[in-house]
Coordinates of N, CA and C in Angstrom, one line a residue:
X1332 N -21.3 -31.9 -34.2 CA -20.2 -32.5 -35.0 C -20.7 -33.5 -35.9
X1333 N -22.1 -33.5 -36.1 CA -22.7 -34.6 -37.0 C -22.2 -34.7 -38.7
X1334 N -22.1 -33.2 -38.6 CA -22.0 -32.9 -40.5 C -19.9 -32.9 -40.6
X1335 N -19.5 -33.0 -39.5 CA -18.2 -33.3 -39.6 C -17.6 -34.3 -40.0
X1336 N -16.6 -34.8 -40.9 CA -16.1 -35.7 -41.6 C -14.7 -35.9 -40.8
X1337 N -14.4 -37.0 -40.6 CA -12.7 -37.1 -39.9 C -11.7 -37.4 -40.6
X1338 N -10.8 -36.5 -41.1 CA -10.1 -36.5 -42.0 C -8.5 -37.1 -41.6
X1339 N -8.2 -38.2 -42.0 CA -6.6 -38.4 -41.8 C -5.7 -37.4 -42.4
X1340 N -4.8 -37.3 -42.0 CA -3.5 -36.0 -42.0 C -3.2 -36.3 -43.4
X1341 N -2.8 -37.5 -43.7 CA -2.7 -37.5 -45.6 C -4.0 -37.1 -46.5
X1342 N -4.7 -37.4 -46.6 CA -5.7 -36.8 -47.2 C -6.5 -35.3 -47.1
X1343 N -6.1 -34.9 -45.7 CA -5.5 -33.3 -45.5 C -4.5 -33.1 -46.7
X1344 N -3.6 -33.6 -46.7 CA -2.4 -33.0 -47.4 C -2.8 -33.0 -48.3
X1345 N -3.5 -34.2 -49.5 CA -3.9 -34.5 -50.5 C -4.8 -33.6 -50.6
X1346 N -5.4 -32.9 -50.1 CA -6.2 -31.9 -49.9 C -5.8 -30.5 -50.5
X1347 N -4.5 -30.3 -49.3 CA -4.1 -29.2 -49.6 C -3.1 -29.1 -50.8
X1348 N -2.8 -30.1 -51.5 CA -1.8 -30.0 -52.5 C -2.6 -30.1 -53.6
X1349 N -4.3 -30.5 -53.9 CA -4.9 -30.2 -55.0 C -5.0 -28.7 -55.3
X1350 N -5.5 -28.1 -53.7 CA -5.8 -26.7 -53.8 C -4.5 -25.5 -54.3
X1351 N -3.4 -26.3 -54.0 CA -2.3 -25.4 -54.6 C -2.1 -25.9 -55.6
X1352 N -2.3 -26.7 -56.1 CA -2.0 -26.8 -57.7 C -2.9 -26.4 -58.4
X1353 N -4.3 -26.3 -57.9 CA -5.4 -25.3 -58.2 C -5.1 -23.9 -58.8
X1354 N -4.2 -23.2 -57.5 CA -4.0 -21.8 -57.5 C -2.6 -21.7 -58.4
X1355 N -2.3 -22.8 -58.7 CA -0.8 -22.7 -59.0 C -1.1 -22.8 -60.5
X1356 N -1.8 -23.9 -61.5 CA -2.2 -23.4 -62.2 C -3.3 -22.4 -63.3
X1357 N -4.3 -21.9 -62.2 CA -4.6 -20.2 -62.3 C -4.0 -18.8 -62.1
X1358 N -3.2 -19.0 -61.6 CA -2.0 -17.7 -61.4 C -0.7 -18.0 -62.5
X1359 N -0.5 -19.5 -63.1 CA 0.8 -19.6 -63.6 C 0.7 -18.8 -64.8
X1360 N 0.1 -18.9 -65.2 CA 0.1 -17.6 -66.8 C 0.1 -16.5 -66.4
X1361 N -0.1 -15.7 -65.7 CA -0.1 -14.2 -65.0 C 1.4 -14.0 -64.9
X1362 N 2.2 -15.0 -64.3 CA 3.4 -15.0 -63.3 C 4.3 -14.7 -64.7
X1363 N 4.3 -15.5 -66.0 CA 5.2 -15.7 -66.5 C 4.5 -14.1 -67.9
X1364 N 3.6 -13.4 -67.5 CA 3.4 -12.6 -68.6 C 4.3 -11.3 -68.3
X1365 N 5.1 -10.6 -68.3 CA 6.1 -9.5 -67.8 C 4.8 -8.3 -67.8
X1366 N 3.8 -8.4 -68.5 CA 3.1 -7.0 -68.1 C 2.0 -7.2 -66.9
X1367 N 2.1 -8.5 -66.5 CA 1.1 -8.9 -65.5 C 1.9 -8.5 -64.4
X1368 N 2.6 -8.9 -64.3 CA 3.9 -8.8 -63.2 C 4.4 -7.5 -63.3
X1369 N 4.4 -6.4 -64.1 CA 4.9 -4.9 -63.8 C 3.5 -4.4 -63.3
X1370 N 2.1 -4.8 -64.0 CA 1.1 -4.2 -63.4 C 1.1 -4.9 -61.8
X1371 N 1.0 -5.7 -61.2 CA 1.6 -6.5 -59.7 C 2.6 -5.9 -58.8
X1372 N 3.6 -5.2 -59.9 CA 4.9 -4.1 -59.2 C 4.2 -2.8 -58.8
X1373 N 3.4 -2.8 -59.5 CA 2.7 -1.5 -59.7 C 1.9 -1.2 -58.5
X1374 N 1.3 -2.4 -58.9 CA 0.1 -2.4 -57.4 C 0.5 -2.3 -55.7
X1375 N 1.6 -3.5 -55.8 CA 1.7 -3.5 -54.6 C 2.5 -2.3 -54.1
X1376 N 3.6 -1.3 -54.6 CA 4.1 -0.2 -54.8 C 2.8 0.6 -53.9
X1377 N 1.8 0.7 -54.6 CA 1.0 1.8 -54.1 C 0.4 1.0 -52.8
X1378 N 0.1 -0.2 -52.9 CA -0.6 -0.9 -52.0 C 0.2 -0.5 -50.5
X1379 N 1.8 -0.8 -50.4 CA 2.7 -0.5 -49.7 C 2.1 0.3 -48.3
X1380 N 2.7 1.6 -48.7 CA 2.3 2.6 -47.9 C 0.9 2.7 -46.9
X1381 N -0.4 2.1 -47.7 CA -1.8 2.0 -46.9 C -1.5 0.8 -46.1
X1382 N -0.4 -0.4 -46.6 CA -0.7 -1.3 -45.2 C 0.5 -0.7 -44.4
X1383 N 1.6 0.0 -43.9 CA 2.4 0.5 -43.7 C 1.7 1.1 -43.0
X1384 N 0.5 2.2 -43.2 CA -0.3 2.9 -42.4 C -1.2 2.4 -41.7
X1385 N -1.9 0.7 -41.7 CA -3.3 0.2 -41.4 C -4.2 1.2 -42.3
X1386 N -4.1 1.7 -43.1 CA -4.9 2.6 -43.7 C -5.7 1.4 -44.9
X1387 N -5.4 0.5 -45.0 CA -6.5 -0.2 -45.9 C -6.9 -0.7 -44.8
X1388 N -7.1 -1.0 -44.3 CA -7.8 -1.8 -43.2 C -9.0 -1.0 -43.1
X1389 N -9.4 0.7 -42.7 CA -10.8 1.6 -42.9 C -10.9 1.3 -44.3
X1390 N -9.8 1.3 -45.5 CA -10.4 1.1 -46.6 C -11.7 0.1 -47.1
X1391 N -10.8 -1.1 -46.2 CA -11.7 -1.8 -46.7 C -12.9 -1.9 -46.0
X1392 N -13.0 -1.8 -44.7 CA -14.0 -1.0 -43.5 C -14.9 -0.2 -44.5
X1393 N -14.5 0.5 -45.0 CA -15.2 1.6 -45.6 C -16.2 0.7 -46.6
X1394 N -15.4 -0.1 -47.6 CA -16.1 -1.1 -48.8 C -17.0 -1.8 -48.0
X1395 N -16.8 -2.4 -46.9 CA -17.8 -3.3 -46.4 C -19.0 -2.5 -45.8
X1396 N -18.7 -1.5 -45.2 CA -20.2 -0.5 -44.9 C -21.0 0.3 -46.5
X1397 N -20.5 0.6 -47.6 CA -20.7 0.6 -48.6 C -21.6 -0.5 -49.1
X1398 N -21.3 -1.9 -48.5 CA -21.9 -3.3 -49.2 C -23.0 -3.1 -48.3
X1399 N -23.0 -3.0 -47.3 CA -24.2 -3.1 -46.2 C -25.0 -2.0 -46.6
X1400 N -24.6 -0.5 -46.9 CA -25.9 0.2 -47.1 C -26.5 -0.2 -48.6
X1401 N -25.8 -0.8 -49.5 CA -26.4 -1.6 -50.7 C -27.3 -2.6 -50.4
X1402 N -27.1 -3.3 -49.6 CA -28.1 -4.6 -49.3 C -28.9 -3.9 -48.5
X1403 N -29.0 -2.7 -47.5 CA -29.9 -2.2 -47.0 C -30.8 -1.4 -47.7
X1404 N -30.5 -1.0 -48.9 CA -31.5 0.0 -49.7 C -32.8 -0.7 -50.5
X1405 N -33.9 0.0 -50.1 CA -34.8 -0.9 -50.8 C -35.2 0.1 -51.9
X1406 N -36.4 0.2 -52.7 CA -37.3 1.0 -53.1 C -38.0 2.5 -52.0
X1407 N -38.1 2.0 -51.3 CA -39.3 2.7 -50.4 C -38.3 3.5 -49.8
X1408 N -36.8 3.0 -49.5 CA -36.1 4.2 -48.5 C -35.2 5.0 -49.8
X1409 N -35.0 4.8 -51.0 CA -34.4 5.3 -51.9 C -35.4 7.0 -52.3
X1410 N -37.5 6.2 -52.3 CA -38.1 7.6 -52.0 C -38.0 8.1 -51.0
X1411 N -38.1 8.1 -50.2 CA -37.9 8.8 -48.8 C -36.8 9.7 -48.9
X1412 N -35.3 9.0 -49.1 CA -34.6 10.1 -49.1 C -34.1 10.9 -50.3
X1413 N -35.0 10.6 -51.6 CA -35.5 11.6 -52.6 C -36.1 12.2 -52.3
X1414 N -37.3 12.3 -51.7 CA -38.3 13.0 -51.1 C -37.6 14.2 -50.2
X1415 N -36.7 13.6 -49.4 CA -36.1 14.3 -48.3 C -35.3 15.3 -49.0
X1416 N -34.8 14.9 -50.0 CA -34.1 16.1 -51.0 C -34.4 17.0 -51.3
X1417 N -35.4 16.3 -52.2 CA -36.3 17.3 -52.9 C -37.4 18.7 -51.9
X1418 N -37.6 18.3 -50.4 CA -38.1 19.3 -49.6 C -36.9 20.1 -49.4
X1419 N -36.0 19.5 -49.0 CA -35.0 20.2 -48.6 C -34.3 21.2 -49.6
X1420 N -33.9 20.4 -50.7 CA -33.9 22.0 -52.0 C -35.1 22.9 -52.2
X1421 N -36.1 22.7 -52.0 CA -37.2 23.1 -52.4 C -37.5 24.7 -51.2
X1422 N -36.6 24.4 -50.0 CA -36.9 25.2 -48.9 C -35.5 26.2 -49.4
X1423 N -34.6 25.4 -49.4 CA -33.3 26.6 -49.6 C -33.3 27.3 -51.0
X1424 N -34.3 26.8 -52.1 CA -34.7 27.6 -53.0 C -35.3 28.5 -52.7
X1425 N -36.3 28.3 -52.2 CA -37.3 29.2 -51.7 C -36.5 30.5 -50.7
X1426 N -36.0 29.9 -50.1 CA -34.7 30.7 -48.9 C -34.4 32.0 -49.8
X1427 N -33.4 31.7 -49.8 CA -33.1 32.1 -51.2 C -33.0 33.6 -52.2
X1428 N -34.6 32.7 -52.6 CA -35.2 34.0 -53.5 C -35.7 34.5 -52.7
X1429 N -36.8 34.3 -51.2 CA -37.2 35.3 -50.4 C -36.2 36.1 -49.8
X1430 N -34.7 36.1 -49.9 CA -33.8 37.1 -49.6 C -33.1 37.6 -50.3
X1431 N -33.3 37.1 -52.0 CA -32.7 38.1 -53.3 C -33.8 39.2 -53.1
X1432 N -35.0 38.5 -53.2 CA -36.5 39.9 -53.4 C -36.1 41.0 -51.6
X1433 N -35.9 40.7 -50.9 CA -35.6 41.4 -49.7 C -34.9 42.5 -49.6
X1434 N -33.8 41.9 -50.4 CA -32.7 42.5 -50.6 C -32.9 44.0 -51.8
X1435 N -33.4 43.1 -52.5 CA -33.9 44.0 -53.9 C -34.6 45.4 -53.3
X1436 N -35.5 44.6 -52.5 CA -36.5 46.3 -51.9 C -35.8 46.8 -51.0
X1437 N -35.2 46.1 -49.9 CA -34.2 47.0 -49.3 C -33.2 47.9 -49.8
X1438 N -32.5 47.7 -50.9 CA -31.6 48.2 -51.7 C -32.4 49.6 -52.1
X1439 N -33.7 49.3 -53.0 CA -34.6 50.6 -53.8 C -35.0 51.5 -52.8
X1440 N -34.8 51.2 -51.4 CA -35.3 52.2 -50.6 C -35.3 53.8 -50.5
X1441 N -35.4 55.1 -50.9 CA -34.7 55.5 -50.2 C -33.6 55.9 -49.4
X1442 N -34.2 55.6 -48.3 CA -33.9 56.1 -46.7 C -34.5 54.8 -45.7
X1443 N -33.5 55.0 -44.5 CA -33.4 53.9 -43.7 C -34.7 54.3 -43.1
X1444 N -36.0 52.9 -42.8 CA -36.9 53.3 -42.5 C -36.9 53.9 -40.9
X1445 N -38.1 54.8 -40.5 CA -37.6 54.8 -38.6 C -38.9 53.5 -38.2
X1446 N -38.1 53.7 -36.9 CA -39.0 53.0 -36.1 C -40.9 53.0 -36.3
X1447 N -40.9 53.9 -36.8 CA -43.0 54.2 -37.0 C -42.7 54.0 -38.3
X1448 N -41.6 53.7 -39.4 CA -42.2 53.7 -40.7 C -42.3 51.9 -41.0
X1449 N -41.6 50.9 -39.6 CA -41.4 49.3 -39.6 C -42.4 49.1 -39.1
X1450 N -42.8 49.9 -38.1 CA -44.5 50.0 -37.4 C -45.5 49.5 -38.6
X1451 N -45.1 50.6 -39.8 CA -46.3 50.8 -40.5 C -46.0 49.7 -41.7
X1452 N -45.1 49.1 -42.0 CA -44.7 48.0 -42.7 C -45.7 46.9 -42.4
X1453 N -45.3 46.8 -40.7 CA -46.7 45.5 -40.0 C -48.1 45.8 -40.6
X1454 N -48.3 46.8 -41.0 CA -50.0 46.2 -41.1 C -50.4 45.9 -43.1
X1455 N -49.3 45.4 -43.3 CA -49.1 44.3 -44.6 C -49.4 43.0 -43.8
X1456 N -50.2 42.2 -44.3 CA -50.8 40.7 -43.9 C -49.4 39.9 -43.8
X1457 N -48.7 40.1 -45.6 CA -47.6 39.6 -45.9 C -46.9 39.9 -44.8
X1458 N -46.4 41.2 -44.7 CA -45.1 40.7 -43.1 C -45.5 40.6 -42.0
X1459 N -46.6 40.9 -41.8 CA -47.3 40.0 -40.3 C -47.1 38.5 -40.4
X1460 N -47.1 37.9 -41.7 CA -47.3 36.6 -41.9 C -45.8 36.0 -41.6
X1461 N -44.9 37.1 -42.3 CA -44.0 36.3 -41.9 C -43.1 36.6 -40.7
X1462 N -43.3 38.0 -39.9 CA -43.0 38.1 -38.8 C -43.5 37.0 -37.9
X1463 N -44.8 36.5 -37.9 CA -45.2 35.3 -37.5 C -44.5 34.2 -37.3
X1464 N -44.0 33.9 -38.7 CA -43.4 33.1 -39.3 C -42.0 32.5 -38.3
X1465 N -41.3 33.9 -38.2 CA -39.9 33.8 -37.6 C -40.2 33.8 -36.1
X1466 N -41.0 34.4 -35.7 CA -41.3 34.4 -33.8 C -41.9 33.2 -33.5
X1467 N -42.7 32.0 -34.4 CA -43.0 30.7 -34.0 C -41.5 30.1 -34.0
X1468 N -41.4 30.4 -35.5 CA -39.7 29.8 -35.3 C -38.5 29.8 -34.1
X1469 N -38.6 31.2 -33.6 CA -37.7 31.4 -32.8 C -37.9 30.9 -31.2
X1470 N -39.7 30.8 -31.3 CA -39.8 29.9 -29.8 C -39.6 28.7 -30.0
X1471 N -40.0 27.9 -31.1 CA -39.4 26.1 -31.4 C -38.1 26.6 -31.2
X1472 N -37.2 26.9 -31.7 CA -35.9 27.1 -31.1 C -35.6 27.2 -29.9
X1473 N -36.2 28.0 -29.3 CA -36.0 28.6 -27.8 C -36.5 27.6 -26.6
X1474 N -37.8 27.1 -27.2 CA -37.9 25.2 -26.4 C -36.4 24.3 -26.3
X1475 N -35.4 24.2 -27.5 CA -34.8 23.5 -27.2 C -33.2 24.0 -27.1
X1476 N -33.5 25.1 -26.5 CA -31.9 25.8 -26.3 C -32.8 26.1 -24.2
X1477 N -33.4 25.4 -24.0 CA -33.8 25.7 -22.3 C -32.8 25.1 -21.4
X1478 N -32.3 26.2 -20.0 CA -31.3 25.6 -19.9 C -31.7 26.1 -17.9
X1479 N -31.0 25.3 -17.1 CA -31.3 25.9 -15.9 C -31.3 27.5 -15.6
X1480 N -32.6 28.0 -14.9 CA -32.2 29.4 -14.6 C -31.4 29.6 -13.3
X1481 N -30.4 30.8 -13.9 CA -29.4 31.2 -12.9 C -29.9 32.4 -11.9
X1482 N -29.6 32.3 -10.7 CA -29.9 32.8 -9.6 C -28.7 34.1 -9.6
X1483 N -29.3 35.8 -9.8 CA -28.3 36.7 -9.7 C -28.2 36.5 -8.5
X1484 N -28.9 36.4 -7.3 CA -29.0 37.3 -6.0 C -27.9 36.5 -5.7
X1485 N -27.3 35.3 -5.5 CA -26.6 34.7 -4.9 C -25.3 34.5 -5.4
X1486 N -24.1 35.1 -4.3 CA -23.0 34.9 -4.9 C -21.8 33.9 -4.9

């Protein structure tokens, strides 16, 4: 309580009646302009309803986490999650066109290949590579979909 000042109750008041005459004449030309005061009708009109709901209250929730990830953004995480973009378009582009061209040859085919003619597809590097591709994929998947094994014999 060092930096505390002991204020008598009048000089409180003298206090508080500078700060309203403060506010009283910064607001008093607003009050007496009719289009200040219909824009003010206006506002609170819509204002209404969100405090009616607590619904400004996330609003403003919402502005203050908006302020925090502003003061949290530096340089260095602005690249990062450009970078992260940019992989990530870069894959679903790729995506993509590897299944317009798929499609494309699938389409020109003749006839539905048999079983010995997908045989004979594999010994292309290319779709070994990417059968590869999908069966590494589908065990990193398969690591993280593991789940206890269920016992048939027991009922």
């Amino acid at each position: 309580m060092d930096g505390l000042k002991n204020v008598t109750p009048h000089e409180a008041a003298q206090d508080t009646q500078t700060v309203d005459s403060m506010a009283s004449n910064q607001t008093g030309g607003l009050l007496h302009d009719a289009a200040a005061l219909q824009g003010l009708q206006e506002l609170l009109a819509k204002v209404e309803p969100l405090l009616a709901g607590g619904r400004l209250n996330r609003i403003v929730d919402l502005v203050s986490i908006t302020a925090d990830l502003v003061d949290m953004t530096d340089e260095y995480m602005v690249e990062k999650l450009a970078k992260a973009f940019e992989e990530t378009m870069g894959a679903a582009w790729t995506a993509g066109n590897a299944a317009r061209m798929a499609r494309t040859q699938v389409s020109n085919m003749q006839e539905t290949p048999s079983l010995i003619g997908l045989l004979r597809m594999a010994r292309e590097p290319d779709v070994r590579r990417g059968l590869a591709f999908m069966l590494t994929m589908a065990g990193v998947l398969g690591k993280g979909l593991t789940y206890d094994g269920l016992d048939y014999t027991k009922d």
